[in-house]
C-alpha angles and dihedrals in degrees: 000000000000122000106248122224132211118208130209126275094256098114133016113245083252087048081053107050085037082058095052095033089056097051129129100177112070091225103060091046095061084043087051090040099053090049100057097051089057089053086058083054100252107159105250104239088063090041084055095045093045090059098038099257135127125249095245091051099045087049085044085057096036089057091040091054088046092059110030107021126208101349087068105068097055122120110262102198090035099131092007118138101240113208130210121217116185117252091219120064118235087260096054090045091057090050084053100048093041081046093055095045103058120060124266120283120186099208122200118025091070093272125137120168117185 
């Protein structure tokens, strides 16, 4: 059997499931969500199964909630502006575009194809 969890007086269970039912970021609504499992004494290994998270990450948001209440289960990145970097550096871009334009080669073995 799973450990269970108690959380911290911030919200009632309905102020919970109000919370995740009210959502708009996704985010927020598995924390809620989470949260408001637990507080139906779900054990939170299965709480965290039920809404796709792991077990380090639901206790990461738990123990979150119990200090510091609702402002920490806002989204953090929620209207950030996420960048993109490439993985490949400008160098190793060129070699693949020069790779997939010639034809292939099978190098050792003696084998050359063209």
């Amino acid at each position: 059997m799973g450990r269970t969890i108690t959380l911290a007086q911030h919200l009632s269970s309905e102020g919970l499931k109000t919370r995740y039912q009210n959502s708009s970021d996704r985010v927020e609504s598995r924390r809620w969500h989470l949260l408001w499992l637990v507080s139906q004494r779900w054990y939170l290994l299965d709480a965290a199964e039920s809404v796709g998270m792991s077990y380090s990450y639901a206790r990461k948001v738990v123990y979150a909630y119990n200090k510091a209440g609702s402002e920490a289960i806002r989204n953090g990145r929620q209207g950030r502006q996420m960048t993109s970097r490439a993985l490949l550096s400008v160098t190793q871009q060129e070699e693949l575009d020069r790779a997939l334009r010639n034809p292939l080669r099978m190098v050792g073995f003696g084998m050359d194809r063209k």
